[in-house]
């Protein structure tokens, strides 16, 4: 809401940024905020990746000095696992996929000039930055950082004596609270913008799919995080005030935390997944020159999956000691939720079928997303059914499963989006030769890191152990750990290629035309990068749906959503 | 914006945006209190949070409930005045709402003091843990509402008022009231 105008205006005009402070520190322009989120997410990804490097080294060559890190004993290993998971999910995946993509794309794709509440938007970002800082600071306090797993199960997390970590875990909870507040406000902003600020002619049925997915993700987050905030308050009370919500010896219920955590945790994985899925759904039509197959189907699949995600949470708890009679209903809902996702995947495949596919970089990442995500989804079927889960739960099979799904979303979906929208975001093209190298080396090394982990999981290696060689049954399979870690070096090296490409292209890349991919959606009708206020004098007017490619009888193989002269001018 | 320029397809305008925003925010608040209250109910059903309302001051709490409900009424009046463009009325009723909120907090503090001095501290058992956490979180929300209303009231003195903000604050204030309407019987009466 604005200070400036006492009267209620529908649209604030383009505003010019002035000075370093307004441009970078107190930026309210959604495009700048999107870039800030992207940078923060990438920085935290380096931190999270560094922690995973220390873990993998320790797993391959237990109890040897990790170059560039130091000695990792069991206590430190727990710290690494916990903070790696936390950072990757909350401070990498969400900032990039929601914070950056959402902020950048929502106004541009719906034809608005900015988010509904620009200053609230800046607040969200800075809260997130504060939360990230709190996580990093928690490594420095006496006792070290949190070490109760990213799920923070009590009683382990409820008392300092159990882990030896006192302030670290309290700060970890605090960082979460701040992060939740940031994305809660962000979600309110997303939803309000989408509901109230669509360009004339842009009905809900004409929204690009990624906007639907961002909106669904925002709703899932808004509605699922409350119980976890309640849980976090209770856990903080246990730790600081001395209550006993989760402590059995005081009449508390440790399982209650698991319910509250997973009531949030399962929707949360869709919060991360949906924006990535959305990016891929935007990319497929552009590089196969075909409309998306089953627009309405995908919208409904998204909504149904979102709704179902609220009633599957206890599948994370099959072996937790909860009432075993609950296993059956939760198995059923879990198997059910694969139906909408299967539909979405089939819609994606059908969109590609007989298209004229161009293997540009965004398309390569999008296709890799599809392949990797399907792999992760298939192993999910084994874990979703209680009988096989009882054997596999808590092993590296699970670690491999969720890395296939999460990394599909964060790394493959994330890079798909970054490569696709980079020209719009930074006004320059991302270098393709380094891009090709980055893509292929990431794809190969990722699979070598994680695929073998399925085998070692089936062989019985459990998660969150610092030294696999302590167990005789794993020792014969230790080569798998070594292979996985060696491949990680390749994975890390290929990300360095990306960073070089990313920063060099921003400075020296070929200037990007307004619409380098000949795409139809609104964001490609403004200059790259878009000016403040996005649209110049007049808002764009929308005349058709988002995916009108290869329309019979049309002179070109794409018809922009935007009607009128502006669209014609902006052609490359 | 002149009439010729196209405007947004949705219901644009700061008032509409504010209203959509606050409803989404309240939806998440419902889930926050919903999570906490259901945890309490489940613990009670499971037998671990045995209710000890013998040690609670039901009369005082009933008076407090009345005060909070009345403050919802004054909030409605403040909004009505704002709609009419009656600045003075708006200020008076916002002021009364703030007073109601402060009275509620004062009485709640008095209750807490009584209970703690009798040894019913937050760590005295699961019921008391829930009691302090739930009513404490609610009190925090009341405090935030008091601050918001006081800001609007003072802002109106300086001539900065925007009527739709009174409506937004009102929505929030009624929500805080409704939470108490759930808490009061659950904690004190059942
Ligand atoms: C860059 C490549 C990555 C590598 C090499 C890697 C490696 C690992 C390893 C070794 C573990 C510990 C397994 C254990 O001891 O139980 C782990 C756990 C985990 N990782 Fe990753 N990871 C990577 C990327 C990611 C990403 C991108 C995400 C999410 C967005 C993620 C989320 C998690 C989570 C949630 C855990 C579980 C933490 C816990 O058990 O508390 N990881 N990862």
Short mmCIF file of N, CA and C in Angstrom, two decimals, chain A residues 1-3 5-6 8-11 13 111-114 116-117 184 188 191-192 195-202 219 222-224 226-227 229-230 233-234 237 241-245 250-252 256 260 263 537-539 541, chain B residues 1 5-22 24-25 27-29 31-36 38-40 42-43 48-49 122-126 128-133 137 161-162 164-165 168:
data_model
loop_
_atom_site.label_atom_id
_atom_site.label_comp_id
_atom_site.label_asym_id
_atom_site.label_seq_id
_atom_site.Cartn_x
_atom_site.Cartn_y
_atom_site.Cartn_z
N UNK A 1 0.84 -1.19 0.00
CA UNK A 1 0.00 0.00 0.00
C UNK A 1 0.87 1.24 0.00
N UNK A 2 0.45 2.25 -0.66
CA UNK A 2 1.38 3.34 -0.91
C UNK A 2 1.18 4.50 0.05
N UNK A 3 2.31 5.11 0.43
CA UNK A 3 2.27 6.36 1.17
C UNK A 3 1.86 7.49 0.26
N UNK A 5 0.11 8.31 -2.50
CA UNK A 5 -1.14 8.88 -2.97
C UNK A 5 -2.25 8.69 -1.95
N UNK A 6 -2.86 9.77 -1.52
CA UNK A 6 -3.93 9.65 -0.54
C UNK A 6 -5.18 9.05 -1.16
N UNK A 8 -7.27 6.42 -3.65
CA UNK A 8 -7.09 5.03 -4.01
C UNK A 8 -6.99 4.94 -5.53
N UNK A 9 -5.78 4.62 -6.02
CA UNK A 9 -5.64 4.48 -7.46
C UNK A 9 -5.57 3.01 -7.80
N UNK A 10 -6.10 2.69 -8.95
CA UNK A 10 -6.13 1.29 -9.35
C UNK A 10 -4.72 0.79 -9.68
N UNK A 11 -3.97 1.61 -10.36
CA UNK A 11 -2.67 1.19 -10.84
C UNK A 11 -1.70 2.31 -10.54
N UNK A 13 1.63 4.15 -11.55
CA UNK A 13 2.37 4.28 -12.79
C UNK A 13 3.78 3.73 -12.64
N UNK A 111 0.35 -9.64 -16.85
CA UNK A 111 0.20 -8.29 -17.38
C UNK A 111 0.00 -7.23 -16.31
N UNK A 112 0.60 -7.44 -15.12
CA UNK A 112 0.51 -6.42 -14.07
C UNK A 112 1.79 -5.60 -14.07
N UNK A 113 1.74 -4.47 -13.35
CA UNK A 113 2.93 -3.64 -13.30
C UNK A 113 3.87 -4.04 -12.17
N UNK A 114 3.34 -4.65 -11.16
CA UNK A 114 4.16 -5.10 -10.04
C UNK A 114 3.31 -6.06 -9.22
N UNK A 116 0.98 -7.08 -5.89
CA UNK A 116 -0.08 -6.31 -5.26
C UNK A 116 0.46 -5.45 -4.13
N UNK A 117 1.41 -5.97 -3.35
CA UNK A 117 1.94 -5.23 -2.21
C UNK A 117 3.46 -5.18 -2.34
N UNK A 184 4.95 -16.91 3.98
CA UNK A 184 3.52 -16.67 4.22
C UNK A 184 3.11 -15.34 3.61
N UNK A 188 0.64 -14.64 0.34
CA UNK A 188 -0.50 -13.72 0.32
C UNK A 188 -0.36 -12.76 -0.86
N UNK A 191 -1.03 -14.59 -4.26
CA UNK A 191 -2.44 -14.90 -4.51
C UNK A 191 -3.23 -13.64 -4.78
N UNK A 192 -2.95 -12.59 -4.00
CA UNK A 192 -3.69 -11.35 -4.22
C UNK A 192 -3.39 -10.80 -5.61
N UNK A 195 -5.26 -12.84 -8.22
CA UNK A 195 -6.70 -12.67 -8.20
C UNK A 195 -7.10 -11.29 -8.71
N UNK A 196 -6.35 -10.25 -8.32
CA UNK A 196 -6.87 -8.91 -8.60
C UNK A 196 -6.19 -8.17 -9.74
N UNK A 197 -5.08 -8.65 -10.25
CA UNK A 197 -4.32 -7.78 -11.16
C UNK A 197 -4.04 -8.40 -12.53
N UNK A 198 -4.94 -9.22 -13.00
CA UNK A 198 -4.74 -9.78 -14.34
C UNK A 198 -5.08 -8.74 -15.40
N UNK A 199 -4.35 -8.79 -16.51
CA UNK A 199 -4.57 -7.83 -17.59
C UNK A 199 -5.97 -8.03 -18.17
N UNK A 200 -6.51 -6.97 -18.77
CA UNK A 200 -7.84 -7.12 -19.37
C UNK A 200 -7.83 -8.26 -20.39
N UNK A 201 -8.85 -9.07 -20.32
CA UNK A 201 -8.95 -10.19 -21.25
C UNK A 201 -8.32 -11.47 -20.73
N UNK A 202 -7.60 -11.37 -19.61
CA UNK A 202 -6.92 -12.56 -19.11
C UNK A 202 -7.77 -13.23 -18.03
N UNK A 219 -1.06 -21.56 -2.04
CA UNK A 219 -2.17 -21.97 -1.18
C UNK A 219 -1.75 -23.13 -0.29
N UNK A 222 0.38 -21.76 2.49
CA UNK A 222 -0.41 -20.98 3.45
C UNK A 222 -1.21 -21.87 4.38
N UNK A 223 -1.82 -22.90 3.81
CA UNK A 223 -2.73 -23.69 4.62
C UNK A 223 -2.05 -24.81 5.39
N UNK A 224 -0.81 -25.15 5.02
CA UNK A 224 -0.20 -26.26 5.74
C UNK A 224 0.78 -25.80 6.80
N UNK A 226 0.57 -23.48 9.08
CA UNK A 226 0.05 -23.11 10.40
C UNK A 226 0.30 -24.16 11.47
N UNK A 227 -0.13 -25.40 11.23
CA UNK A 227 0.10 -26.42 12.25
C UNK A 227 1.58 -26.60 12.60
N UNK A 229 3.83 -24.21 12.48
CA UNK A 229 4.21 -23.07 13.32
C UNK A 229 3.76 -23.34 14.74
N UNK A 230 2.52 -23.87 14.86
CA UNK A 230 2.04 -24.24 16.20
C UNK A 230 3.00 -25.23 16.83
N UNK A 233 6.17 -23.56 17.93
CA UNK A 233 6.00 -22.80 19.17
C UNK A 233 6.05 -23.77 20.36
N UNK A 234 5.35 -24.89 20.21
CA UNK A 234 5.34 -25.85 21.32
C UNK A 234 6.74 -26.39 21.59
N UNK A 237 8.69 -23.83 23.36
CA UNK A 237 8.26 -23.80 24.77
C UNK A 237 8.92 -24.94 25.54
N UNK A 241 10.91 -22.77 27.94
CA UNK A 241 10.11 -22.56 29.14
C UNK A 241 10.11 -23.80 30.03
N UNK A 242 10.28 -24.96 29.41
CA UNK A 242 10.28 -26.17 30.22
C UNK A 242 8.95 -26.91 30.23
N UNK A 243 8.10 -26.66 29.25
CA UNK A 243 6.87 -27.44 29.15
C UNK A 243 7.21 -28.83 28.64
N UNK A 244 6.20 -29.69 28.56
CA UNK A 244 6.48 -31.06 28.16
C UNK A 244 5.58 -31.56 27.05
N UNK A 245 5.33 -30.71 26.05
CA UNK A 245 4.41 -31.14 24.98
C UNK A 245 4.86 -32.44 24.33
N UNK A 250 7.04 -36.26 30.75
CA UNK A 250 6.17 -35.23 31.32
C UNK A 250 4.75 -35.38 30.81
N UNK A 251 4.44 -36.54 30.31
CA UNK A 251 3.08 -36.77 29.82
C UNK A 251 2.86 -36.25 28.42
N UNK A 252 3.94 -35.89 27.73
CA UNK A 252 3.78 -35.37 26.37
C UNK A 252 3.76 -36.47 25.33
N UNK A 256 3.01 -36.46 18.28
CA UNK A 256 2.24 -35.29 17.87
C UNK A 256 3.08 -34.41 16.94
N UNK A 260 2.25 -33.06 13.14
CA UNK A 260 2.26 -31.64 12.75
C UNK A 260 3.31 -31.40 11.68
N UNK A 263 2.10 -33.03 8.35
CA UNK A 263 0.93 -32.34 7.79
C UNK A 263 1.40 -31.17 6.94
N UNK A 537 3.16 2.75 -21.39
CA UNK A 537 1.95 3.54 -21.16
C UNK A 537 0.75 2.71 -20.76
N UNK A 538 0.42 1.73 -21.58
CA UNK A 538 -0.86 1.04 -21.39
C UNK A 538 -0.64 -0.42 -21.06
N UNK A 539 -1.54 -0.93 -20.23
CA UNK A 539 -1.48 -2.36 -19.90
C UNK A 539 -1.72 -3.19 -21.16
N UNK A 541 -3.39 -6.03 -23.50
CA UNK A 541 -4.72 -6.61 -23.57
C UNK A 541 -4.56 -8.01 -24.13
N UNK B 1 -5.67 7.10 -13.17
CA UNK B 1 -5.80 6.46 -14.49
C UNK B 1 -7.02 7.01 -15.22
N UNK B 5 -7.41 4.20 -20.54
CA UNK B 5 -6.43 3.13 -20.34
C UNK B 5 -7.11 1.89 -19.79
N UNK B 6 -6.70 0.73 -20.29
CA UNK B 6 -7.31 -0.50 -19.80
C UNK B 6 -6.95 -0.72 -18.33
N UNK B 7 -7.86 -1.30 -17.60
CA UNK B 7 -7.56 -1.63 -16.21
C UNK B 7 -7.64 -3.14 -16.02
N UNK B 8 -7.19 -3.57 -14.85
CA UNK B 8 -7.07 -5.01 -14.60
C UNK B 8 -8.41 -5.74 -14.70
N UNK B 9 -8.30 -7.02 -15.10
CA UNK B 9 -9.49 -7.83 -15.24
C UNK B 9 -10.10 -8.17 -13.89
N UNK B 10 -9.25 -8.37 -12.88
CA UNK B 10 -9.76 -8.68 -11.55
C UNK B 10 -10.34 -7.43 -10.92
N UNK B 11 -10.83 -7.52 -9.70
CA UNK B 11 -11.37 -6.36 -9.02
C UNK B 11 -10.21 -5.55 -8.47
N UNK B 12 -9.72 -4.61 -9.25
CA UNK B 12 -8.52 -3.88 -8.86
C UNK B 12 -8.83 -2.85 -7.80
N UNK B 13 -7.82 -2.08 -7.42
CA UNK B 13 -7.99 -1.07 -6.40
C UNK B 13 -7.38 -1.54 -5.10
N UNK B 14 -6.78 -0.56 -4.37
CA UNK B 14 -6.07 -0.93 -3.16
C UNK B 14 -6.99 -1.60 -2.15
N UNK B 15 -8.25 -1.13 -2.06
CA UNK B 15 -9.17 -1.70 -1.09
C UNK B 15 -9.41 -3.16 -1.39
N UNK B 16 -9.67 -3.46 -2.67
CA UNK B 16 -9.95 -4.85 -3.05
C UNK B 16 -8.72 -5.71 -2.82
N UNK B 17 -7.55 -5.17 -3.16
CA UNK B 17 -6.33 -5.95 -2.96
C UNK B 17 -6.14 -6.26 -1.47
N UNK B 18 -6.34 -5.21 -0.67
CA UNK B 18 -6.18 -5.41 0.76
C UNK B 18 -7.11 -6.48 1.29
N UNK B 19 -8.33 -6.48 0.78
CA UNK B 19 -9.31 -7.43 1.30
C UNK B 19 -8.95 -8.85 0.89
N UNK B 20 -8.59 -9.03 -0.37
CA UNK B 20 -8.18 -10.37 -0.80
C UNK B 20 -6.98 -10.84 0.01
N UNK B 21 -6.02 -9.92 0.19
CA UNK B 21 -4.82 -10.28 0.95
C UNK B 21 -5.14 -10.69 2.36
N UNK B 22 -5.99 -9.92 3.04
CA UNK B 22 -6.23 -10.22 4.45
C UNK B 22 -6.99 -11.54 4.58
N UNK B 24 -6.65 -14.20 2.68
CA UNK B 24 -5.67 -15.30 2.58
C UNK B 24 -4.86 -15.40 3.85
N UNK B 25 -4.51 -14.24 4.39
CA UNK B 25 -3.72 -14.25 5.63
C UNK B 25 -4.53 -14.93 6.75
N UNK B 27 -6.82 -17.09 6.44
CA UNK B 27 -6.93 -18.53 6.20
C UNK B 27 -5.75 -19.26 6.83
N UNK B 28 -4.56 -18.65 6.70
CA UNK B 28 -3.41 -19.33 7.28
C UNK B 28 -3.45 -19.25 8.81
N UNK B 29 -4.01 -18.15 9.33
CA UNK B 29 -4.16 -18.05 10.77
C UNK B 29 -5.12 -19.10 11.32
N UNK B 31 -5.43 -21.99 10.17
CA UNK B 31 -4.69 -23.24 10.26
C UNK B 31 -3.72 -23.24 11.44
N UNK B 32 -3.17 -22.08 11.76
CA UNK B 32 -2.27 -22.01 12.91
C UNK B 32 -3.01 -22.35 14.19
N UNK B 33 -4.12 -21.64 14.44
CA UNK B 33 -4.88 -21.94 15.66
C UNK B 33 -5.52 -23.31 15.56
N UNK B 34 -5.93 -23.68 14.34
CA UNK B 34 -6.52 -25.00 14.15
C UNK B 34 -5.54 -26.09 14.56
N UNK B 35 -4.28 -25.95 14.15
CA UNK B 35 -3.28 -26.95 14.51
C UNK B 35 -3.10 -27.03 16.01
N UNK B 36 -3.02 -25.87 16.64
CA UNK B 36 -2.78 -25.85 18.08
C UNK B 36 -3.99 -26.41 18.83
N UNK B 38 -6.38 -28.36 17.70
CA UNK B 38 -6.59 -29.80 17.51
C UNK B 38 -5.58 -30.62 18.30
N UNK B 39 -4.36 -30.10 18.42
CA UNK B 39 -3.39 -30.83 19.24
C UNK B 39 -3.91 -30.95 20.67
N UNK B 40 -4.48 -29.86 21.15
CA UNK B 40 -5.02 -29.87 22.51
C UNK B 40 -6.16 -30.88 22.63
N UNK B 42 -6.79 -33.46 20.78
CA UNK B 42 -6.31 -34.83 20.67
C UNK B 42 -5.65 -35.27 21.97
N UNK B 43 -4.87 -34.38 22.57
CA UNK B 43 -4.24 -34.75 23.83
C UNK B 43 -5.28 -35.01 24.90
N UNK B 48 -3.99 -37.27 28.07
CA UNK B 48 -2.80 -36.71 28.70
C UNK B 48 -3.02 -35.28 29.18
N UNK B 49 -3.95 -34.55 28.54
CA UNK B 49 -4.17 -33.17 28.97
C UNK B 49 -5.44 -33.09 29.81
N UNK B 122 3.43 -22.90 33.53
CA UNK B 122 3.35 -23.58 32.23
C UNK B 122 3.92 -25.00 32.25
N UNK B 123 4.81 -25.29 33.17
CA UNK B 123 5.40 -26.63 33.20
C UNK B 123 4.76 -27.51 34.25
N UNK B 124 3.57 -27.10 34.73
CA UNK B 124 2.92 -27.88 35.79
C UNK B 124 2.13 -29.06 35.25
N UNK B 125 2.18 -29.31 33.97
CA UNK B 125 1.41 -30.43 33.42
C UNK B 125 0.95 -30.08 32.02
N UNK B 126 0.53 -31.12 31.27
CA UNK B 126 0.21 -30.88 29.87
C UNK B 126 -0.92 -29.88 29.70
N UNK B 128 -1.71 -27.36 31.54
CA UNK B 128 -1.23 -25.98 31.74
C UNK B 128 -0.33 -25.55 30.61
N UNK B 129 0.46 -26.47 30.07
CA UNK B 129 1.29 -26.11 28.91
C UNK B 129 0.40 -25.62 27.77
N UNK B 130 -0.66 -26.38 27.49
CA UNK B 130 -1.56 -25.97 26.42
C UNK B 130 -2.27 -24.67 26.77
N UNK B 131 -2.69 -24.58 28.02
CA UNK B 131 -3.43 -23.38 28.44
C UNK B 131 -2.61 -22.13 28.17
N UNK B 132 -1.37 -22.11 28.63
CA UNK B 132 -0.57 -20.91 28.46
C UNK B 132 -0.21 -20.68 27.00
N UNK B 133 0.08 -21.78 26.27
CA UNK B 133 0.48 -21.58 24.88
C UNK B 133 -0.69 -21.05 24.05
N UNK B 137 -0.75 -17.27 22.80
CA UNK B 137 -0.69 -16.94 21.37
C UNK B 137 -1.87 -16.05 20.99
N UNK B 161 -6.31 8.94 7.35
CA UNK B 161 -7.12 7.72 7.36
C UNK B 161 -7.55 7.29 5.96
N UNK B 162 -7.58 5.99 5.77
CA UNK B 162 -8.18 5.43 4.57
C UNK B 162 -9.22 4.44 5.06
N UNK B 164 -10.83 1.99 4.01
CA UNK B 164 -10.78 0.54 3.80
C UNK B 164 -9.85 -0.14 4.76
N UNK B 165 -8.88 0.62 5.30
CA UNK B 165 -7.99 -0.01 6.26
C UNK B 165 -8.71 -0.37 7.54
N UNK B 168 -10.15 -3.69 6.96
CA UNK B 168 -9.17 -4.77 7.06
C UNK B 168 -8.84 -5.07 8.51
#
